[in-house]
CSV table of C-alpha atoms and ligand atoms in Angstrom, one decimal:
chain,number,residue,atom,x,y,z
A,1,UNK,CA,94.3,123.5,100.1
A,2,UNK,CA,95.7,123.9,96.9
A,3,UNK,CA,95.7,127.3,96.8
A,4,UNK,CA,97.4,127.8,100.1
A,5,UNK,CA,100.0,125.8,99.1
A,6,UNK,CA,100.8,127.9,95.9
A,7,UNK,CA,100.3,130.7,98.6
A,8,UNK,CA,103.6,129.3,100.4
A,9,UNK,CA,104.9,129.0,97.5
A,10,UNK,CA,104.7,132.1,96.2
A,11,UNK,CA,106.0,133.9,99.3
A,12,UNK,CA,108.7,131.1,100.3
A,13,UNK,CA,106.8,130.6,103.8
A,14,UNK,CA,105.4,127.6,105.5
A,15,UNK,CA,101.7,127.2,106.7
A,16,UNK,CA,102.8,128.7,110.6
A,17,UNK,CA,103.9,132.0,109.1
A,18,UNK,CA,100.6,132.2,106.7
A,19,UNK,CA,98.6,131.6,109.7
A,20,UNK,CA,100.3,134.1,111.8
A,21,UNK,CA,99.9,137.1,109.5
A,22,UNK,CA,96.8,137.1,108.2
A,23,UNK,CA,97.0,141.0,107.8
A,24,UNK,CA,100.0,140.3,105.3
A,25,UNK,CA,99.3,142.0,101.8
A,26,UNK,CA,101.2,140.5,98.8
A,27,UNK,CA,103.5,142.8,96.7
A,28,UNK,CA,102.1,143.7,93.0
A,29,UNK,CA,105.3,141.1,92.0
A,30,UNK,CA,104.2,138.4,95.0
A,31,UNK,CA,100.7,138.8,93.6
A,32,UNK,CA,101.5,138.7,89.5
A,33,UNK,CA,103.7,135.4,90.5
A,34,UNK,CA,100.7,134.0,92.6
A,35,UNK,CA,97.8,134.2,89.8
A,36,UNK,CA,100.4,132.7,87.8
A,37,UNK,CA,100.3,129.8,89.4
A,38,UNK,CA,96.8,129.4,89.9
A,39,UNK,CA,96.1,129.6,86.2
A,40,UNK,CA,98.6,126.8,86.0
A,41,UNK,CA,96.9,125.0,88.5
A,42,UNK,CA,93.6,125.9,87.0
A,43,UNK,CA,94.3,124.3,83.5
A,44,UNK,CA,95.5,120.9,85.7
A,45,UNK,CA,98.7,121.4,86.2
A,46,UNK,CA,99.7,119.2,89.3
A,47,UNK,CA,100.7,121.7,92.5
A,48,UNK,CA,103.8,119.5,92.6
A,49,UNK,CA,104.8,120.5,89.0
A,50,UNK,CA,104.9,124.1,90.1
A,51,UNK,CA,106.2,124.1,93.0
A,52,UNK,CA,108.6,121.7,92.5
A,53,UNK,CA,108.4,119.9,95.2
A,54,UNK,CA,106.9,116.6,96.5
A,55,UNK,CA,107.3,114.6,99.8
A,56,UNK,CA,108.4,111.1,100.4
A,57,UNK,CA,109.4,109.2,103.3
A,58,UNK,CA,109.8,112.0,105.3
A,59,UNK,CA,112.1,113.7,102.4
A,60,UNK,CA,111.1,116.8,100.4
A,61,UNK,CA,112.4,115.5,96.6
A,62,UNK,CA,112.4,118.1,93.7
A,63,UNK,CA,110.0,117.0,90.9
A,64,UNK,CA,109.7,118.2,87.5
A,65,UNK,CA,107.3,117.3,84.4
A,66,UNK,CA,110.3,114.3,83.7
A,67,UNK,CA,109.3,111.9,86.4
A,68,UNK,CA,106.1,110.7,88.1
A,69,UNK,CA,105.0,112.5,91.0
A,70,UNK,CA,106.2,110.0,94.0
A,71,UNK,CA,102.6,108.6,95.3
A,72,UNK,CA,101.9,107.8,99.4
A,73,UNK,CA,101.1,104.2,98.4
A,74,UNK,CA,104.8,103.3,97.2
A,75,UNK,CA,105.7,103.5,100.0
A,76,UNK,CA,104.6,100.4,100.8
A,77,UNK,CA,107.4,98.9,98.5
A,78,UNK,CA,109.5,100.5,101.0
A,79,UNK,CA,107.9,98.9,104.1
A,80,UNK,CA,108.3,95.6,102.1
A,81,UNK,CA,112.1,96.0,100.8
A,82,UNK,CA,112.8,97.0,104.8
A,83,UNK,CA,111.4,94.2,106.1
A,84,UNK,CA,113.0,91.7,103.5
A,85,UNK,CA,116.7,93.9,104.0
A,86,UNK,CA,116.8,93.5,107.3
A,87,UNK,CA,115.8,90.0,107.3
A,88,UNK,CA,118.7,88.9,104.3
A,89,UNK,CA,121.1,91.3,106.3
A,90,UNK,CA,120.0,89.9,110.1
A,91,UNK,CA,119.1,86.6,110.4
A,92,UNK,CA,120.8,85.1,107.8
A,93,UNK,CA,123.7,87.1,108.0
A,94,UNK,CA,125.5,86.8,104.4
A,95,UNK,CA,129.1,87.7,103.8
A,96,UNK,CA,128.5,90.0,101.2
A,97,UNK,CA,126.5,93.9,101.5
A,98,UNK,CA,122.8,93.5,100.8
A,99,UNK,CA,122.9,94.5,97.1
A,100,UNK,CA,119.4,96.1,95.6
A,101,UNK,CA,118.7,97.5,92.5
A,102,UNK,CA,115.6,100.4,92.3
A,103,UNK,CA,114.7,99.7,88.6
A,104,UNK,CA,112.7,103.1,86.6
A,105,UNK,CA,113.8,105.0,89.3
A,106,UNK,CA,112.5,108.1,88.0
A,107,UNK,CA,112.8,110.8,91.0
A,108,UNK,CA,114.7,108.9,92.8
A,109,UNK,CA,112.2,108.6,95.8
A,110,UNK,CA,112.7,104.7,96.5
A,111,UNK,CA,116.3,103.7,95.7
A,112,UNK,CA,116.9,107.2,98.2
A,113,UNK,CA,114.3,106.4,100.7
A,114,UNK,CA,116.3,102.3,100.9
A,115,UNK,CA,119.8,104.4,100.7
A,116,UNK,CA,118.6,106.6,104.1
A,117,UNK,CA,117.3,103.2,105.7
A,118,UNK,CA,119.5,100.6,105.4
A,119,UNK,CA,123.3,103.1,105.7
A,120,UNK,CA,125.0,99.4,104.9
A,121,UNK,CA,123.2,98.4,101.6
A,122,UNK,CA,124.9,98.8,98.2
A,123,UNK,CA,122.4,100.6,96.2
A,124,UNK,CA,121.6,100.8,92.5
A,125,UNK,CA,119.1,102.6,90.5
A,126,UNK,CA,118.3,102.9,86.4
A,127,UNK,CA,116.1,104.7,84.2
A,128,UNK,CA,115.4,104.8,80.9
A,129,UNK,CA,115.2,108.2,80.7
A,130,UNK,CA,118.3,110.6,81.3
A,131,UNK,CA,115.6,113.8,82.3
A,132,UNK,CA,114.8,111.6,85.3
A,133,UNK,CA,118.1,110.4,86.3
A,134,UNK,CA,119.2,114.1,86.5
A,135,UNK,CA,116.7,114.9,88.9
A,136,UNK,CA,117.4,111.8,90.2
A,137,UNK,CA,121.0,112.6,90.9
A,138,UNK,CA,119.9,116.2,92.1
A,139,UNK,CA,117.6,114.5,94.9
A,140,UNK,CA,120.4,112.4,95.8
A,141,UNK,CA,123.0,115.4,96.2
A,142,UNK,CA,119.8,117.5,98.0
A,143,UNK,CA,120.2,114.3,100.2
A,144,UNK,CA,123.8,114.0,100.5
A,145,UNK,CA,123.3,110.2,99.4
A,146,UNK,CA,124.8,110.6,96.0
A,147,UNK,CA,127.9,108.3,97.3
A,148,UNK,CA,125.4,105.7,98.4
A,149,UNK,CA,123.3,105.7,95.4
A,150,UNK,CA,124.8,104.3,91.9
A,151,UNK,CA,122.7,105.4,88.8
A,152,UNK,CA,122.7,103.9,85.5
A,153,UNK,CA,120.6,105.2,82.0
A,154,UNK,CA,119.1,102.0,80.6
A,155,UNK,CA,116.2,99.5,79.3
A,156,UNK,CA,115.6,97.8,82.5
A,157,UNK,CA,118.2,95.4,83.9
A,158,UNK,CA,120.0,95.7,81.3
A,159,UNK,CA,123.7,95.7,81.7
A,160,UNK,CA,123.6,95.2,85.5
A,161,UNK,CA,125.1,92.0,85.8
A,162,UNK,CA,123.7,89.6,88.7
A,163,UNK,CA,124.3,88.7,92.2
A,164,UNK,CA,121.7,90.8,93.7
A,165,UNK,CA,119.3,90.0,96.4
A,166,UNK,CA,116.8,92.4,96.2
A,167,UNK,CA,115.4,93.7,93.0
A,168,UNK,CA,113.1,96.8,93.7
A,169,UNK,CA,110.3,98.5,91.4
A,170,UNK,CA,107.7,100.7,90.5
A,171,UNK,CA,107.2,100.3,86.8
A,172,UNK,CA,104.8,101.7,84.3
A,173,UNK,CA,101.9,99.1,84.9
A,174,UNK,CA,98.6,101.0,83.3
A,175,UNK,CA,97.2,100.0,79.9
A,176,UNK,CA,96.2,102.3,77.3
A,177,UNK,CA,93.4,100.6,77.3
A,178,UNK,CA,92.7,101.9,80.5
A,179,UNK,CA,93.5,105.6,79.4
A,180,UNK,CA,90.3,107.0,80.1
A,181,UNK,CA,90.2,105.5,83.8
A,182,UNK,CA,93.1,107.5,84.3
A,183,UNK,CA,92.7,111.4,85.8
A,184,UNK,CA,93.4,113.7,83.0
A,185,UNK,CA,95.9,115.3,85.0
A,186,UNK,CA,97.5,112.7,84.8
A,187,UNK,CA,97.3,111.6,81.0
A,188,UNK,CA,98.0,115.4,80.5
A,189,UNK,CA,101.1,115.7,82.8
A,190,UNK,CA,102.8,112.8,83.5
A,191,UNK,CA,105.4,111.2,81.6
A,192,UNK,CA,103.8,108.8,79.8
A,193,UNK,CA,106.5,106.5,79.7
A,194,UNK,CA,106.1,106.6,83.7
A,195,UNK,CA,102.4,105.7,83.5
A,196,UNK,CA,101.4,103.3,80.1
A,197,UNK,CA,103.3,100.1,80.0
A,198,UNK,CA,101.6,99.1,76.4
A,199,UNK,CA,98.4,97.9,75.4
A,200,UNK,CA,97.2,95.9,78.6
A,201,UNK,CA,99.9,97.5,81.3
A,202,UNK,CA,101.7,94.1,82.3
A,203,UNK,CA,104.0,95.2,79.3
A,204,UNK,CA,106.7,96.1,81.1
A,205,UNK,CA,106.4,93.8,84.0
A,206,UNK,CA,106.7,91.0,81.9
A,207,UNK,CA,110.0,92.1,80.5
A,208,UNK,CA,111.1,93.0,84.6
A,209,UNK,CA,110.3,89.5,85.9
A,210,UNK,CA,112.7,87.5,83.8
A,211,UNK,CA,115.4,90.2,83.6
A,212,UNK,CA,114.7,90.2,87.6
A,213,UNK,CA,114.9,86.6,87.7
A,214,UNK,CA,118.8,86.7,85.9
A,215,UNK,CA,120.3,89.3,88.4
A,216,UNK,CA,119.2,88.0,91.4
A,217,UNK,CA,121.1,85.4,93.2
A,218,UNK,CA,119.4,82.3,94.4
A,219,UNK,CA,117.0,83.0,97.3
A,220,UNK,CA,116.6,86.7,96.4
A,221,UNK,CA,113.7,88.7,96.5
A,222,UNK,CA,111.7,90.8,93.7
A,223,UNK,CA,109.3,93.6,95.1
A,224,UNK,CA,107.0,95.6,92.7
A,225,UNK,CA,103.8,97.8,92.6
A,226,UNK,CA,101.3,96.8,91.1
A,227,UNK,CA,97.2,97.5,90.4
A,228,UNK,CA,94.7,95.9,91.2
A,229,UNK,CA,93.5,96.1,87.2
A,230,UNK,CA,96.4,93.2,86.4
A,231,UNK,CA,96.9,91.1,89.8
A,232,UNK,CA,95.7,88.4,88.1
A,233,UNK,CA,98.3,88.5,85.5
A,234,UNK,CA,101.4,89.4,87.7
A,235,UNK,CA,100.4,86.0,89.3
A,236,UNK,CA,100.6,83.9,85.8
A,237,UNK,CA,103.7,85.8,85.0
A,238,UNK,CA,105.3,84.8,88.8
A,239,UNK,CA,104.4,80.9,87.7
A,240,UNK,CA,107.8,79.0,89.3
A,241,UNK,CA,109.0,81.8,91.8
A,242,UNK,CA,108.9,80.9,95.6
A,243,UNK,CA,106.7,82.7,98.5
A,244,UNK,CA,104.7,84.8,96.0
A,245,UNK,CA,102.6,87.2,97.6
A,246,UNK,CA,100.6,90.4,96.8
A,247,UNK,CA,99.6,92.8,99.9
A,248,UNK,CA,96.8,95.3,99.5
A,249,UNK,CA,97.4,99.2,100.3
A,250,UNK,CA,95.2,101.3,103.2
A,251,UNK,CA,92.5,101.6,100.5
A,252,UNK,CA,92.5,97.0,100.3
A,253,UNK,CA,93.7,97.6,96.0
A,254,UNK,CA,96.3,95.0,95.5
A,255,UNK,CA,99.5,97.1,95.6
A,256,UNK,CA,102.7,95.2,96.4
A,257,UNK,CA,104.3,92.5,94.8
A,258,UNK,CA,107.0,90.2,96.1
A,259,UNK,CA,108.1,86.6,95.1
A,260,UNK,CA,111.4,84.7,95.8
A,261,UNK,CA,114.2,83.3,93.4
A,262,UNK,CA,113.9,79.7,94.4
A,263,UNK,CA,117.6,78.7,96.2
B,1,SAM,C1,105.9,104.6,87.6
B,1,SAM,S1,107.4,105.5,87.3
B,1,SAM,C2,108.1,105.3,88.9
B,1,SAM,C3,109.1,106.3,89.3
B,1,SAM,C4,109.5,106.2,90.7
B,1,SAM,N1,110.3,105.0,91.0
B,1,SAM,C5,108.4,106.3,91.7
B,1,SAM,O1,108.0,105.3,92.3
B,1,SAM,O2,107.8,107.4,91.8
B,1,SAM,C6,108.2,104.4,86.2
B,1,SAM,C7,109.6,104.8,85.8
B,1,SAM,O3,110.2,103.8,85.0
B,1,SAM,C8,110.9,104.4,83.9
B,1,SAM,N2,110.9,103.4,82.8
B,1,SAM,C9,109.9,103.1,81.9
B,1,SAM,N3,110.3,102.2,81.1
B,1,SAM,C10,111.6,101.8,81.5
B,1,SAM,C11,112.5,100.8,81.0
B,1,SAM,N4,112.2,100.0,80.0
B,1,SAM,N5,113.7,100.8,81.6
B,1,SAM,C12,114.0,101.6,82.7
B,1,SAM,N6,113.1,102.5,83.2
B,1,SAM,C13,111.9,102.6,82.6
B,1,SAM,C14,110.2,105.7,83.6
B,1,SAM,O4,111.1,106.6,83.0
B,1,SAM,C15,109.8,106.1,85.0
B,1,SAM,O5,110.7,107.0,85.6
């Protein structure tokens, strides 16, 4: 599988054409630039980090070794921030845009992904790290969302200011004590300021949820991934919040939180 992706890759064709012409022989430059990327793959480099590319939600976003490789099973924070948008711009119809923030953005793939569903949503998005926010932006522009999409370099929430009513995120949630649970391609290629929030991996979160708390207006809804390693902690931590729930992914691990900003 791998390899017939780097195959595409290498010739710049999708899996019809490959099929098609079996009887094609690669070029001594086609074939130099193919073992090259099989070694790379071969000493665990992800196929996404060489050929760039990853999908989500049904967009192909660039990736580089500067931000996590978007997983299937955030998009289940999508599902969840759809279902709450519609409901805070529907039914209760409020005066105002529905205002979310994407916080850690890193590729971009969920603050896009919310900016291609909901056309009418103000949308915000920060990272720590200016390496991710510049692919970020070049996702954005790939997309032609980079009007709908404002990105900001900073720790968290930081500097935001309030009145949103969603809060949106995928933070770093594993522990290095956990390290060795992780896959080494991972350890090895990842940032690791995407993957280890601190010693136990609720690090981060624990910052999030009060910062999330003082930008949200009343009623307001935080919505974050999680693991199934720290669920019981993100429930301690989400001790006085409203409507606090935790939904399990296609494989039942504990995967999305939400919880409400009491009114
Ligand atoms: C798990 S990755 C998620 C990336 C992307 N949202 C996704 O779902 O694929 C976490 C992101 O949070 C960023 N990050 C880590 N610490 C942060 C902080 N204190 N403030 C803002 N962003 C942070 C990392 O740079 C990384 O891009």
């Amino acid at each position: 599988m791998n390899a017939e992706l780097l195959l595409m890759f290498t010739l710049s064709c999708d899996r019809a054409y490959l099929y098609a012409h079996p009887e094609r022989e690669l070029t001594p430059d086609e074939s130099g630039r193919y073992d090259a990327a099989l070694s790379e793959r071969a000493r665990g480099v992800p196929a996404q980090y060489i050929t760039g590319h990853q999908e989500f939600w049904g967009m192909d976003l660039i990736v580089s070794s500067a931000v996590l490789i978007p997983r299937p099973e955030t998009e289940h924070v999508i599902e969840t921030v759809l279902e709450l948008a519609r409901h805070v711009g529907g039914q209760e119809r409020p005066p105002h845009k529905v205002r979310i923030v994407d916080v850690g953005t890193g590729s971009g793939c969920i603050a896009l992904a919310l900016a291609k569903e909901l056309p009418n949503a103000e949308i915000h998005a920060t990272d720590i790290s200016s390496a991710a926010l510049e692919i970020a932006r070049a996702n954005a522009t790939r997309h032609q969302l980079e009007k709908r999409v404002h990105f900001h370099e900073g720790d968290l929430l930081q500097g935001l200011g309030g009145g949103f009513d969603l809060v949106v995120s995928n933070p770093p949630y594993v522990g290095e004590s956990e390290a060795d649970q992780v896959q080494l391609e991972v350890r090895k290629f990842e940032p690791r300021n995407a993957v280890f929030a601190g010693p136990t991996g609720t690090e981060v979160i624990a910052r999030l949820i009060p910062q999330a708390h003082t930008a949200l207006r009343p009623g307001g809804w935080l919505v974050f991934e999680i693991s199934g390693t720290i669920v019981d902690s993100v429930r301690q931590l989400l001790k006085g919040w409203d409507e606090v729930s935790i939904t399990p992914d296609l494989q039942s691990i504990p995967r999305v939180a939400r919880a409400r900003k009491p009114a």
